[in-house]
CSV table of C-alpha atoms in Angstrom, one decimal:
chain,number,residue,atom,x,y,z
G,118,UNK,CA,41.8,-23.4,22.5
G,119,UNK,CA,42.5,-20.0,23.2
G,120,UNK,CA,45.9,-20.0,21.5
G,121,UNK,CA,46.4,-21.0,17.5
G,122,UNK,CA,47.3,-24.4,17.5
G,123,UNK,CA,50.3,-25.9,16.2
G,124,UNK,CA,49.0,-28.8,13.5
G,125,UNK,CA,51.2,-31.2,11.4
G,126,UNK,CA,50.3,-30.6,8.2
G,127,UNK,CA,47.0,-28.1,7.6
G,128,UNK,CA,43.6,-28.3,9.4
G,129,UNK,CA,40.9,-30.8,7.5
G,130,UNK,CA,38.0,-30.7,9.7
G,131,UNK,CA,34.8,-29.9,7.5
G,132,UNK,CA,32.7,-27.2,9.1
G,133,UNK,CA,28.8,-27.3,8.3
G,134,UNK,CA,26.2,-24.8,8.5
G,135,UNK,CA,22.8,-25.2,7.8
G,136,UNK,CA,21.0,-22.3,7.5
G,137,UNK,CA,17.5,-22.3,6.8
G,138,UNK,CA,14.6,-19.2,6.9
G,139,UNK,CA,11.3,-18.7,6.7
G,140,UNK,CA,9.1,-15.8,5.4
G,141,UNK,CA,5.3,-16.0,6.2
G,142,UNK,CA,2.8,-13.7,4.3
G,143,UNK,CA,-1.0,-13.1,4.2
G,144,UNK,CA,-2.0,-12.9,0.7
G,145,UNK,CA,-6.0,-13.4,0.1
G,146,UNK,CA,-7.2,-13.7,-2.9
G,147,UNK,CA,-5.5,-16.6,-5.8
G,148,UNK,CA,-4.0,-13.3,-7.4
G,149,UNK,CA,-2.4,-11.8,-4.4
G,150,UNK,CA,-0.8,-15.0,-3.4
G,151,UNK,CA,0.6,-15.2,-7.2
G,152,UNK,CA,1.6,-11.4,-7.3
G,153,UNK,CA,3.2,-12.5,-3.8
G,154,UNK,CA,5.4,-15.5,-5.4
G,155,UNK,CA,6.3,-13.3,-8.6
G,156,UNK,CA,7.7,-11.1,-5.8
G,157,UNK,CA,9.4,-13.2,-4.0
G,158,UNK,CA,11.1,-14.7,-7.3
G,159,UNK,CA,12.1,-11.0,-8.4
G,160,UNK,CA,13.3,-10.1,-5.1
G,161,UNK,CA,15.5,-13.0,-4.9
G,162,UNK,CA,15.9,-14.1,-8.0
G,163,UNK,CA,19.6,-15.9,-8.5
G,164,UNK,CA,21.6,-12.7,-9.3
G,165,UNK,CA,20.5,-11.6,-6.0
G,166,UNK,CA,21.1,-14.7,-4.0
G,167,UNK,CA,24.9,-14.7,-6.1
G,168,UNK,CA,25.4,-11.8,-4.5
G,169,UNK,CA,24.6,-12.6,-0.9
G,170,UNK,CA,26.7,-15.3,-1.1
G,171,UNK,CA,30.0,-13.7,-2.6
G,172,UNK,CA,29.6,-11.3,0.3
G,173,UNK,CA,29.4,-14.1,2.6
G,174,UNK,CA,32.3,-16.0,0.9
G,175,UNK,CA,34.3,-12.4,1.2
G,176,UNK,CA,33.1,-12.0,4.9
G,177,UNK,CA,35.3,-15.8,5.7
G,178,UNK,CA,38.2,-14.8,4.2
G,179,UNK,CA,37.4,-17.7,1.2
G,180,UNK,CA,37.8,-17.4,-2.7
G,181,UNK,CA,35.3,-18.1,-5.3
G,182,UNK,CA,37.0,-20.8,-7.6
G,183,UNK,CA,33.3,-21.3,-9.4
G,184,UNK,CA,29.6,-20.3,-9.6
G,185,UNK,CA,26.6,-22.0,-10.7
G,186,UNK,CA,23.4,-20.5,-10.9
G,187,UNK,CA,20.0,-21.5,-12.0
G,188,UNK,CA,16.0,-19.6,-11.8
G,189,UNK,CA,13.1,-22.2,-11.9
G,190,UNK,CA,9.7,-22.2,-13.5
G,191,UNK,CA,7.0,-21.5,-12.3
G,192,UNK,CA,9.0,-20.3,-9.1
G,193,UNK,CA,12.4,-20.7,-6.6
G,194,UNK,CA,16.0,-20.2,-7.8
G,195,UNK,CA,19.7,-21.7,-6.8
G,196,UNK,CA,23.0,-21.0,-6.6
G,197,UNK,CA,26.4,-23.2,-5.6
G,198,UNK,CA,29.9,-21.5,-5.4
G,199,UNK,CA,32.6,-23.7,-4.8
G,200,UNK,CA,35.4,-22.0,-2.3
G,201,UNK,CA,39.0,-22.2,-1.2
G,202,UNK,CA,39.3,-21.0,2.3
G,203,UNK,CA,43.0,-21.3,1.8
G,204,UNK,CA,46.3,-22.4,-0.5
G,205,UNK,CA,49.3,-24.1,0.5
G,206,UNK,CA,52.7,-24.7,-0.6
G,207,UNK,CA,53.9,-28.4,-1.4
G,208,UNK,CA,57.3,-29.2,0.5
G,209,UNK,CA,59.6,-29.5,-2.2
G,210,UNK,CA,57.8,-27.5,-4.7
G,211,UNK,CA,56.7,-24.3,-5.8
G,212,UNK,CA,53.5,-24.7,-7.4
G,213,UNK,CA,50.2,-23.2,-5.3
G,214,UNK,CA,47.4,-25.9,-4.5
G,215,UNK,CA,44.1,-24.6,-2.9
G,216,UNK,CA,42.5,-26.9,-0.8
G,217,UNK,CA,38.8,-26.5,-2.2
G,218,UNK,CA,36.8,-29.2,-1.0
G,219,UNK,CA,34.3,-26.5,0.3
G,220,UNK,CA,30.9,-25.1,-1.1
G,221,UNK,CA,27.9,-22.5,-0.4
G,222,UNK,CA,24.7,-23.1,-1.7
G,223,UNK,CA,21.1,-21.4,-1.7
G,224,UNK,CA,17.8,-22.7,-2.8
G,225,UNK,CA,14.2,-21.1,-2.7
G,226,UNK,CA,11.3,-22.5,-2.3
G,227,UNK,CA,8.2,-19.9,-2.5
G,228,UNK,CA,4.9,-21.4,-1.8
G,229,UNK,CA,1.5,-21.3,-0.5
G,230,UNK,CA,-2.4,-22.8,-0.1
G,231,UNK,CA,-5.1,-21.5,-1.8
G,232,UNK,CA,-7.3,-22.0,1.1
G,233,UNK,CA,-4.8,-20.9,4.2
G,234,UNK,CA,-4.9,-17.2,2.7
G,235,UNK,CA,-0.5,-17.5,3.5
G,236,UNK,CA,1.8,-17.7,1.2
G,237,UNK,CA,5.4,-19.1,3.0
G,238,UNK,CA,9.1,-18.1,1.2
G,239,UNK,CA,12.0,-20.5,2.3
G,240,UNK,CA,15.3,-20.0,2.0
G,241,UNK,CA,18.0,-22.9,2.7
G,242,UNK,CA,21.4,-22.1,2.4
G,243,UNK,CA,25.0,-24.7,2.7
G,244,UNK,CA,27.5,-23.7,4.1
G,245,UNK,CA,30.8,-26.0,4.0
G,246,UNK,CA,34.5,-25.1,4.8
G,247,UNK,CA,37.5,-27.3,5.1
G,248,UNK,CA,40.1,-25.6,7.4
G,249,UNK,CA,40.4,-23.0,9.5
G,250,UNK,CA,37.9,-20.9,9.2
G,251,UNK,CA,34.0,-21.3,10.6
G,252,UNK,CA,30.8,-19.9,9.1
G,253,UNK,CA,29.8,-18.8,12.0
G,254,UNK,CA,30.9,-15.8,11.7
G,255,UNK,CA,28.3,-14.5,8.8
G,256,UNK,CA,24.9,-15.1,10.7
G,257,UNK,CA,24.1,-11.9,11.9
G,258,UNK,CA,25.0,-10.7,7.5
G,259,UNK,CA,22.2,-13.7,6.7
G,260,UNK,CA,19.4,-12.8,8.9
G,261,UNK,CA,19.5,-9.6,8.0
G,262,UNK,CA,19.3,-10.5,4.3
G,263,UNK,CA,16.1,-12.0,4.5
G,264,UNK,CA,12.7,-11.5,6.3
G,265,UNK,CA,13.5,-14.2,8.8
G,266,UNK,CA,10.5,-14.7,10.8
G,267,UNK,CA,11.3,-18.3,11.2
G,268,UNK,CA,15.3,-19.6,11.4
G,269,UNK,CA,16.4,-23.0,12.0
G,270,UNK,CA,20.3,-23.3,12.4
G,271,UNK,CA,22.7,-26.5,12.2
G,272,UNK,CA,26.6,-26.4,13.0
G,273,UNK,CA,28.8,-29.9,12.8
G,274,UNK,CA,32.2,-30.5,13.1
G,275,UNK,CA,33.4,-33.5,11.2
G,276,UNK,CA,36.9,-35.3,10.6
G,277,UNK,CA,39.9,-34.6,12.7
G,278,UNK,CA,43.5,-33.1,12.2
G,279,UNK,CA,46.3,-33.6,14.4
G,280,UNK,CA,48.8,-31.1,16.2
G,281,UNK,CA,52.5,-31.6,15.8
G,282,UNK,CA,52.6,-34.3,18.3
G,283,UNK,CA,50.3,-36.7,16.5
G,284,UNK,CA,47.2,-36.1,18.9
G,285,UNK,CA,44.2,-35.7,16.9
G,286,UNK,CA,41.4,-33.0,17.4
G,287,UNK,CA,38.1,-33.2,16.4
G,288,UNK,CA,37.5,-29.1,17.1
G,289,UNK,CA,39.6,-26.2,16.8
G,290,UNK,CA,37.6,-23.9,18.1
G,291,UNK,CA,34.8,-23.4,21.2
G,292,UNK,CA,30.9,-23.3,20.6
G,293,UNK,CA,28.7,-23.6,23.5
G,294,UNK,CA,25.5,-22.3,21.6
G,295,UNK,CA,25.0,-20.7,17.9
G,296,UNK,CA,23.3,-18.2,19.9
G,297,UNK,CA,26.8,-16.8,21.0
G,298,UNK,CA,27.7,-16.0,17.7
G,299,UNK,CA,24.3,-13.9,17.0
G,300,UNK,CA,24.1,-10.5,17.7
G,301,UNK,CA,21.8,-9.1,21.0
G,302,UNK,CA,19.9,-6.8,19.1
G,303,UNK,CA,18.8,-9.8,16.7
G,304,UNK,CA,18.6,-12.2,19.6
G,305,UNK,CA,16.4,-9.8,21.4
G,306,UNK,CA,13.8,-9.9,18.6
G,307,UNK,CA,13.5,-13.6,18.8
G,308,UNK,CA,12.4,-16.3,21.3
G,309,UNK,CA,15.4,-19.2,20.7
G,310,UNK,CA,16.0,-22.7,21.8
G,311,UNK,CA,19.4,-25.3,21.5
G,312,UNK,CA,19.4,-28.7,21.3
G,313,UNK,CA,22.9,-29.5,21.2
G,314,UNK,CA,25.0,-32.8,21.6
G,315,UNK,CA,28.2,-31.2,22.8
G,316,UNK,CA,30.1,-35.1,22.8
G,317,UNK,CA,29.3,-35.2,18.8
G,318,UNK,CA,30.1,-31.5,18.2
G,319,UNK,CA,26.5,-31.1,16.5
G,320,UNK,CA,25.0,-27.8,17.1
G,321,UNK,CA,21.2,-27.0,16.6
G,322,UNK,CA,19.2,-23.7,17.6
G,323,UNK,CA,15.8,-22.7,16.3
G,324,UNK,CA,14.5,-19.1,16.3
G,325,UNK,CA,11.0,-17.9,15.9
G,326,UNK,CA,10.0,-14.1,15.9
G,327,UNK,CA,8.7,-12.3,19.0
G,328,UNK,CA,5.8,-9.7,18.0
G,329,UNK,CA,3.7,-9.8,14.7
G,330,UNK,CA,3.4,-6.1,13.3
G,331,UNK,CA,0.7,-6.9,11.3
G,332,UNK,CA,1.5,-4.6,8.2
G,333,UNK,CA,4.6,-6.3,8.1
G,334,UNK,CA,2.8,-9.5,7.0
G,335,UNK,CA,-0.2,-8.2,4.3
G,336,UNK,CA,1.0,-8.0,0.6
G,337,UNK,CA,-0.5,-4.9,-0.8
G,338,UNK,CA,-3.2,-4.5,1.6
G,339,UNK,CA,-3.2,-1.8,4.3
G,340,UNK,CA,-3.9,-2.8,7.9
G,341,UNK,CA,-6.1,-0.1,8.6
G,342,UNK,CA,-8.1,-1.2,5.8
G,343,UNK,CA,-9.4,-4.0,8.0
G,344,UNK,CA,-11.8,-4.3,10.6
G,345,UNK,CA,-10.0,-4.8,14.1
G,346,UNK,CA,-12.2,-8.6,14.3
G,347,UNK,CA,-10.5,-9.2,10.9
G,348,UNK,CA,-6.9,-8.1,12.3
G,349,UNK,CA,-7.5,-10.2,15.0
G,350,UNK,CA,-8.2,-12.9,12.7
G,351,UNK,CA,-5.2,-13.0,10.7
G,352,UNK,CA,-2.9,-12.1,13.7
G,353,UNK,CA,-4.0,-15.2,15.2
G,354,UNK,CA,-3.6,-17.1,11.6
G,355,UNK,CA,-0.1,-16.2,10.9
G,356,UNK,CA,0.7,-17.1,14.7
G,357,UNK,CA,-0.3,-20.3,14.2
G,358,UNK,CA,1.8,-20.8,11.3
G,359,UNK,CA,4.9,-19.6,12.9
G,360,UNK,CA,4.6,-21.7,16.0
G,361,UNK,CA,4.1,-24.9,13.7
G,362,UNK,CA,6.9,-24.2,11.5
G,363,UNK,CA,9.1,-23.3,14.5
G,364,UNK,CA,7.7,-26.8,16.3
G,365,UNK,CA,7.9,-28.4,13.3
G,366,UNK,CA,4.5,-30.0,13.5
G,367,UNK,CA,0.5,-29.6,13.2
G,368,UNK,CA,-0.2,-27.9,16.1
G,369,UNK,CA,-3.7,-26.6,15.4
């Protein structure tokens, strides 16, 4: 698949990605966790989140045909850009049709427990193209828009087109791991595992963070502020998070 193929007509095969992050944070008191959720709304409010994903939809070659974009009470926000990765000319005529059965979507969802002392940010965004193009491509641009201490990614290939000789092909392109399309510096910072089912092109990789700086996680409190037991404390806590969010079940 090294060479472009040669298709009869143009290339329908819907490419997915779900991307989805999380942000952990120790907030203690019921007004530090709310100051934290205020932030977090601010931060990435929708006009922020419409801007990620125009860059994105830039960064895949795609246009924006239309945006919709909503902030929630009390908390979270969404946005949904519909896309055409590319236009085509009739045979016959001269009229330009775009072929936009494709979208990008984000949602937020802030939260957190009043008794947990950790307040967790999620991000979820959609990511669907019909053509030639692959999302792929943008994943090292989306971690680093976010504080991604927890990432769970999902790649599909659905559909099929067919090359001039009438075979049809349900990919146009190799994947062996998302992994390979995430840069070493960012994969370094991470442990990562695949579960992949190569025979129904479904891709899966989870990624969880490596080392907890501590004042990375504390919402306007300084570490040193602490006593080293107490460090120890919440170092442990927001470990424990991490590792059930990135299992996916209660652990502890």
């Amino acid at each position: 698949m090294g060479e472009k193929l040669r298709l009869y007509g143009f290339n329908n095969l819907t490419k997915a990605l779900s991307f989805n992050i999380y942000d952990v944070c120790y907030a203690k008191t019921p007004r530090e966790q709310r100051d934290y959720i205020a932030y977090i709304d601010e931060q990435y409010n929708s006009e922020r989140l419409t801007g990620i994903l125009t860059n994105l939809t830039d960064m895949i070659g795609a246009k924006i045909l239309n945006i919709a974009k909503q902030d929630y009470e009390p908390q979270g926000a969404s946005v949904t850009i519909l896309i055409a990765e590319s236009s085509m000319i009739p045979a016959g005529e001269t009229q330009l049709a775009h072929l936009d059965k494709s979208h990008v979507t984000v949602h937020t969802y802030p939260e957190y427990h009043p008794e947990t002392s950790l307040a967790t940010f999620r991000v979820d965004i959609d990511v669907a193209t019909c053509g030639e193009i692959t999302p792929l491509s943008t994943l090292d641009y989306l971690i680093g828009s976010f504080d991604s201490d927890i990432i769970t990614m999902d790649y599909r290939v659905r559909g099929f087109t067919r090359d001039v000789g009438g075979r049809k092909l349900f990919m146009d392109h190799r994947v062996a791991s998302i992994q390979d399309y995430i840069s070493e510096d960012i994969l370094h910072a991470y442990d990562a595992v695949d579960m992949n089912v190569y025979a129904a092109n479904l891709f899966h990789t989870r990624m969880m963070r490596k080392d907890i700086d501590l004042q990375n996680y504390l919402f306007k409190t300084d570490v040193y502020e602490l006593p080293p037991k107490i460090r120890l404390e919440i170092t442990n806590n927001i470990s424990r998070e991490m590792i059930e969010i990135f299992s996916g079940q209660n652990i502890y």
